[in-house]
CSV table of N, CA and C in Angstrom, one decimal:
chain,number,residue,atom,x,y,z
A,3,MET,N,207.3,-25.1,-64.7
A,3,MET,CA,208.2,-24.9,-65.8
A,3,MET,C,207.4,-25.2,-67.1
A,4,VAL,N,207.6,-24.4,-68.1
A,4,VAL,CA,206.9,-24.5,-69.4
A,4,VAL,C,207.6,-25.7,-70.2
A,5,SER,N,206.8,-26.6,-70.7
A,5,SER,CA,207.3,-27.7,-71.5
A,5,SER,C,206.8,-27.5,-72.9
A,6,ALA,N,207.8,-27.4,-73.8
A,6,ALA,CA,207.5,-27.2,-75.2
A,6,ALA,C,206.8,-28.5,-75.8
A,7,SER,N,207.2,-29.6,-75.4
A,7,SER,CA,206.7,-30.9,-75.8
A,7,SER,C,207.3,-31.9,-74.8
A,8,PRO,N,207.0,-33.2,-75.0
A,8,PRO,CA,207.7,-34.1,-74.0
A,8,PRO,C,209.2,-33.9,-74.0
A,9,LEU,N,209.8,-33.7,-75.1
A,9,LEU,CA,211.3,-33.5,-75.1
A,9,LEU,C,211.7,-32.9,-76.4
A,10,GLU,N,212.4,-31.8,-76.3
A,10,GLU,CA,213.0,-31.1,-77.4
A,10,GLU,C,214.5,-31.2,-77.3
A,11,ILE,N,215.2,-31.7,-78.3
A,11,ILE,CA,216.7,-31.8,-78.3
A,11,ILE,C,217.2,-31.0,-79.5
A,12,ARG,N,218.2,-30.2,-79.2
A,12,ARG,CA,218.9,-29.5,-80.3
A,12,ARG,C,220.4,-29.5,-80.0
A,13,THR,N,221.2,-29.5,-81.0
A,13,THR,CA,222.6,-29.3,-80.8
A,13,THR,C,223.0,-27.9,-81.2
A,14,ILE,N,223.7,-27.2,-80.4
A,14,ILE,CA,224.1,-25.9,-80.6
A,14,ILE,C,225.6,-25.8,-80.4
A,15,LYS,N,226.2,-24.7,-81.1
A,15,LYS,CA,227.6,-24.5,-80.9
A,15,LYS,C,227.9,-23.4,-80.0
A,16,VAL,N,229.0,-23.4,-79.3
A,16,VAL,CA,229.5,-22.3,-78.5
A,16,VAL,C,230.4,-21.5,-79.4
A,17,SER,N,230.2,-20.2,-79.4
A,17,SER,CA,231.0,-19.3,-80.3
A,17,SER,C,232.4,-19.1,-79.6
A,18,GLN,N,233.2,-18.5,-80.4
A,18,GLN,CA,234.6,-18.2,-79.9
A,18,GLN,C,234.5,-17.3,-78.6
A,19,LYS,N,233.5,-16.5,-78.5
A,19,LYS,CA,233.3,-15.7,-77.3
A,19,LYS,C,232.6,-16.4,-76.2
A,20,GLY,N,232.3,-17.7,-76.3
A,20,GLY,CA,231.5,-18.4,-75.3
A,20,GLY,C,230.0,-18.3,-75.4
A,21,GLN,N,229.5,-17.7,-76.4
A,21,GLN,CA,228.1,-17.4,-76.5
A,21,GLN,C,227.4,-18.6,-77.2
A,22,ILE,N,226.1,-18.7,-76.9
A,22,ILE,CA,225.2,-19.7,-77.5
A,22,ILE,C,224.0,-19.0,-78.0
A,23,SER,N,223.4,-19.5,-79.0
A,23,SER,CA,222.1,-19.0,-79.6
A,23,SER,C,221.0,-20.0,-79.3
A,24,ILE,N,219.9,-19.5,-78.8
A,24,ILE,CA,218.7,-20.4,-78.6
A,24,ILE,C,218.0,-20.4,-80.0
A,25,PRO,N,217.7,-21.6,-80.5
A,25,PRO,CA,217.1,-21.6,-81.8
A,25,PRO,C,215.7,-20.9,-81.8
A,26,THR,N,215.4,-20.3,-83.0
A,26,THR,CA,214.2,-19.5,-83.1
A,26,THR,C,212.9,-20.2,-82.7
A,27,ASP,N,212.8,-21.5,-83.1
A,27,ASP,CA,211.6,-22.2,-82.8
A,27,ASP,C,211.5,-22.5,-81.3
A,28,ILE,N,212.6,-22.7,-80.6
A,28,ILE,CA,212.5,-22.9,-79.2
A,28,ILE,C,212.2,-21.6,-78.5
A,29,ARG,N,212.8,-20.5,-79.0
A,29,ARG,CA,212.4,-19.2,-78.4
A,29,ARG,C,210.9,-18.9,-78.5
A,30,ARG,N,210.4,-19.2,-79.7
A,30,ARG,CA,209.0,-19.0,-80.0
A,30,ARG,C,208.1,-19.9,-79.0
A,31,ILE,N,208.4,-21.1,-78.9
A,31,ILE,CA,207.7,-22.1,-78.1
A,31,ILE,C,207.7,-21.6,-76.6
A,32,LEU,N,208.8,-21.2,-76.1
A,32,LEU,CA,209.0,-20.8,-74.7
A,32,LEU,C,208.7,-19.3,-74.5
A,33,LYS,N,208.3,-18.6,-75.6
A,33,LYS,CA,208.0,-17.2,-75.5
A,33,LYS,C,209.2,-16.3,-74.9
A,34,ILE,N,210.4,-16.6,-75.4
A,34,ILE,CA,211.6,-15.9,-75.0
A,34,ILE,C,211.8,-14.8,-76.0
A,35,LYS,N,211.8,-13.6,-75.5
A,35,LYS,CA,211.9,-12.4,-76.4
A,35,LYS,C,213.2,-11.7,-76.1
A,36,GLU,N,213.7,-10.9,-77.1
A,36,GLU,CA,214.9,-10.1,-76.9
A,36,GLU,C,214.7,-9.2,-75.6
A,37,GLY,N,215.7,-9.2,-74.8
A,37,GLY,CA,215.7,-8.5,-73.6
A,37,GLY,C,215.2,-9.3,-72.4
A,38,ASP,N,214.6,-10.4,-72.6
A,38,ASP,CA,214.2,-11.3,-71.5
A,38,ASP,C,215.4,-11.7,-70.6
A,39,ASN,N,215.2,-11.8,-69.4
A,39,ASN,CA,216.3,-12.3,-68.5
A,39,ASN,C,216.1,-13.8,-68.3
A,40,LEU,N,217.2,-14.5,-68.4
A,40,LEU,CA,217.3,-15.9,-68.1
A,40,LEU,C,218.2,-16.2,-67.0
A,41,VAL,N,217.9,-17.2,-66.2
A,41,VAL,CA,218.7,-17.6,-65.1
A,41,VAL,C,219.4,-18.9,-65.5
A,42,MET,N,220.8,-18.9,-65.3
A,42,MET,CA,221.5,-20.1,-65.6
A,42,MET,C,221.9,-20.8,-64.3
A,43,ILE,N,221.6,-22.0,-64.2
A,43,ILE,CA,221.9,-22.8,-63.0
A,43,ILE,C,222.7,-24.0,-63.5
A,44,VAL,N,223.8,-24.2,-62.8
A,44,VAL,CA,224.7,-25.3,-63.1
A,44,VAL,C,224.7,-26.2,-61.9
A,45,LYS,N,224.3,-27.5,-62.1
A,45,LYS,CA,224.3,-28.5,-61.1
A,45,LYS,C,224.9,-29.7,-61.6
A,46,GLY,N,226.1,-30.1,-61.1
A,46,GLY,CA,226.8,-31.2,-61.6
A,46,GLY,C,227.3,-30.9,-63.0
A,47,HIS,N,226.9,-31.7,-63.9
A,47,HIS,CA,227.3,-31.5,-65.3
A,47,HIS,C,226.1,-31.0,-66.2
A,48,LYS,N,225.1,-30.4,-65.5
A,48,LYS,CA,223.9,-29.9,-66.2
A,48,LYS,C,223.9,-28.4,-66.2
A,49,ILE,N,223.4,-27.9,-67.3
A,49,ILE,CA,223.2,-26.4,-67.4
A,49,ILE,C,221.7,-26.3,-67.7
A,50,ILE,N,221.0,-25.5,-66.8
A,50,ILE,CA,219.6,-25.2,-67.0
A,50,ILE,C,219.4,-23.7,-67.3
A,51,LEU,N,218.8,-23.4,-68.3
A,51,LEU,CA,218.4,-22.0,-68.6
A,51,LEU,C,216.9,-21.9,-68.4
A,52,GLU,N,216.5,-20.9,-67.6
A,52,GLU,CA,215.1,-20.7,-67.3
A,52,GLU,C,214.8,-19.2,-67.3
A,53,LYS,N,213.6,-18.9,-67.8
A,53,LYS,CA,213.2,-17.5,-67.7
A,53,LYS,C,213.1,-17.1,-66.2
A,54,SER,N,213.6,-15.9,-65.9
A,54,SER,CA,213.7,-15.6,-64.5
A,54,SER,C,212.3,-15.6,-63.8
A,55,ASN,N,211.2,-15.3,-64.5
A,55,ASN,CA,209.9,-15.3,-63.9
A,55,ASN,C,209.4,-16.8,-63.7
A,56,ASN,N,210.1,-17.8,-64.2
A,56,ASN,CA,209.7,-19.2,-64.0
A,56,ASN,C,210.6,-19.9,-62.9
A,57,ILE,N,211.5,-19.2,-62.3
A,57,ILE,CA,212.5,-19.8,-61.4
A,57,ILE,C,211.9,-20.5,-60.2
A,58,ALA,N,210.8,-19.9,-59.7
A,58,ALA,CA,210.1,-20.6,-58.6
A,58,ALA,C,209.6,-22.0,-58.9
A,59,LEU,N,209.1,-22.1,-60.1
A,59,LEU,CA,208.6,-23.4,-60.6
A,59,LEU,C,209.8,-24.4,-60.7
A,60,LEU,N,210.9,-23.9,-61.2
A,60,LEU,CA,212.1,-24.8,-61.4
A,60,LEU,C,212.6,-25.2,-60.0
A,61,LEU,N,212.5,-24.3,-59.0
A,61,LEU,CA,213.0,-24.7,-57.7
A,61,LEU,C,212.1,-25.7,-57.0
A,62,ASP,N,210.9,-25.8,-57.4
A,62,ASP,CA,210.0,-26.8,-56.9
A,62,ASP,C,210.2,-28.2,-57.5
A,63,GLY,N,210.9,-28.2,-58.6
A,63,GLY,CA,211.2,-29.5,-59.3
A,63,GLY,C,212.5,-30.0,-59.0
A,64,GLU,N,213.3,-30.2,-60.0
A,64,GLU,CA,214.6,-30.8,-59.9
A,64,GLU,C,215.6,-30.2,-58.9
A,65,PHE,N,215.4,-28.9,-58.8
A,65,PHE,CA,216.4,-28.1,-57.9
A,65,PHE,C,215.8,-27.7,-56.6
A,66,ARG,N,214.9,-28.5,-56.1
A,66,ARG,CA,214.2,-28.2,-54.8
A,66,ARG,C,215.2,-28.0,-53.6
A,67,ASP,N,216.3,-28.7,-53.7
A,67,ASP,CA,217.3,-28.6,-52.6
A,67,ASP,C,217.9,-27.2,-52.6
A,68,VAL,N,217.9,-26.4,-53.7
A,68,VAL,CA,218.4,-25.1,-53.7
A,68,VAL,C,217.5,-24.1,-52.9
A,69,ARG,N,216.2,-24.4,-52.7
A,69,ARG,CA,215.3,-23.6,-52.0
A,69,ARG,C,215.7,-23.4,-50.5
A,70,THR,N,216.5,-24.3,-50.0
A,70,THR,CA,216.9,-24.2,-48.6
A,70,THR,C,218.0,-23.2,-48.4
A,71,LEU,N,218.6,-22.8,-49.4
A,71,LEU,CA,219.7,-21.8,-49.3
A,71,LEU,C,219.2,-20.5,-48.8
A,72,THR,N,219.9,-19.8,-47.9
A,72,THR,CA,219.6,-18.5,-47.5
A,72,THR,C,220.1,-17.5,-48.4
A,73,GLU,N,219.7,-16.2,-48.3
A,73,GLU,CA,220.2,-15.2,-49.2
A,73,GLU,C,221.7,-15.0,-49.0
A,74,SER,N,222.2,-15.2,-47.8
A,74,SER,CA,223.7,-15.0,-47.6
A,74,SER,C,224.4,-16.2,-48.3
A,75,ALA,N,223.9,-17.4,-48.2
A,75,ALA,CA,224.5,-18.5,-48.9
A,75,ALA,C,224.4,-18.3,-50.4
A,76,LEU,N,223.3,-17.9,-50.9
A,76,LEU,CA,223.2,-17.6,-52.3
A,76,LEU,C,224.2,-16.5,-52.8
A,77,LYS,N,224.3,-15.5,-51.9
A,77,LYS,CA,225.3,-14.5,-52.3
A,77,LYS,C,226.7,-15.0,-52.5
A,78,LYS,N,227.1,-15.9,-51.6
A,78,LYS,CA,228.4,-16.5,-51.7
A,78,LYS,C,228.6,-17.3,-53.0
A,79,ILE,N,227.5,-18.0,-53.5
A,79,ILE,CA,227.7,-18.7,-54.7
A,79,ILE,C,227.3,-18.0,-56.0
A,80,TRP,N,226.5,-16.9,-55.8
A,80,TRP,CA,226.0,-16.2,-57.0
A,80,TRP,C,226.7,-14.9,-57.3
A,81,VAL,N,227.2,-14.2,-56.3
A,81,VAL,CA,227.8,-12.9,-56.6
A,81,VAL,C,229.0,-13.0,-57.5
A,82,ASN,N,228.9,-12.3,-58.6
A,82,ASN,CA,230.0,-12.1,-59.5
A,82,ASN,C,229.8,-10.8,-60.2
A,83,LYS,N,230.9,-10.2,-60.7
A,83,LYS,CA,230.8,-8.8,-61.3
A,83,LYS,C,230.0,-8.8,-62.5
A,84,HIS,N,229.7,-10.0,-63.1
A,84,HIS,CA,229.0,-10.0,-64.4
A,84,HIS,C,227.5,-10.1,-64.2
A,85,ASP,N,227.0,-10.3,-63.0
A,85,ASP,CA,225.6,-10.6,-62.8
A,85,ASP,C,224.9,-9.3,-62.3
A,86,GLU,N,224.4,-8.6,-63.2
A,86,GLU,CA,223.7,-7.3,-63.0
A,86,GLU,C,222.5,-7.5,-62.1
A,87,LYS,N,221.7,-8.5,-62.3
A,87,LYS,CA,220.5,-8.7,-61.6
A,87,LYS,C,220.8,-8.9,-60.1
A,88,TRP,N,221.7,-9.7,-59.7
A,88,TRP,CA,222.1,-10.0,-58.3
A,88,TRP,C,222.6,-8.7,-57.7
A,89,ASN,N,223.4,-8.0,-58.4
A,89,ASN,CA,224.0,-6.8,-57.8
A,89,ASN,C,222.9,-5.8,-57.5
A,90,LYS,N,221.9,-5.6,-58.4
A,90,LYS,CA,220.8,-4.7,-58.1
A,90,LYS,C,220.0,-5.2,-56.9
A,91,TYR,N,219.7,-6.5,-56.9
A,91,TYR,CA,218.9,-7.1,-55.7
A,91,TYR,C,219.7,-6.9,-54.4
A,92,ASP,N,221.0,-7.2,-54.5
A,92,ASP,CA,221.8,-7.1,-53.3
A,92,ASP,C,221.8,-5.6,-52.7
A,93,LYS,N,221.8,-4.6,-53.6
A,93,LYS,CA,221.8,-3.2,-53.2
A,93,LYS,C,220.5,-2.9,-52.5
A,94,LYS,N,219.3,-3.5,-53.0
A,94,LYS,CA,218.0,-3.2,-52.5
A,94,LYS,C,217.9,-3.7,-51.1
A,95,ILE,N,218.5,-4.9,-50.8
A,95,ILE,CA,218.3,-5.5,-49.4
A,95,ILE,C,219.2,-4.9,-48.4
A,96,LYS,N,220.1,-4.1,-48.8
A,96,LYS,CA,221.1,-3.5,-47.8
A,96,LYS,C,220.5,-2.2,-47.2
């Protein structure tokens, strides 16, 4: 997982549509560009946003217990009509 510094804290607002904006300086530090895919993981009361190409590193850390899930178990918790990436992946493995 890429670390911008020991700890970066920002307060952001959720829009009326439920959207959030990642501050420009954070996007620059983490090299997040328009069109990049992020993975959102919710565990307890935490929300983690991670670049999809960094997800393996994230799963080795705080979320290592998630690695034990099988594809079918992931499908049960991940599949939703709004997740284009999973839908494409799911079609490939069938």
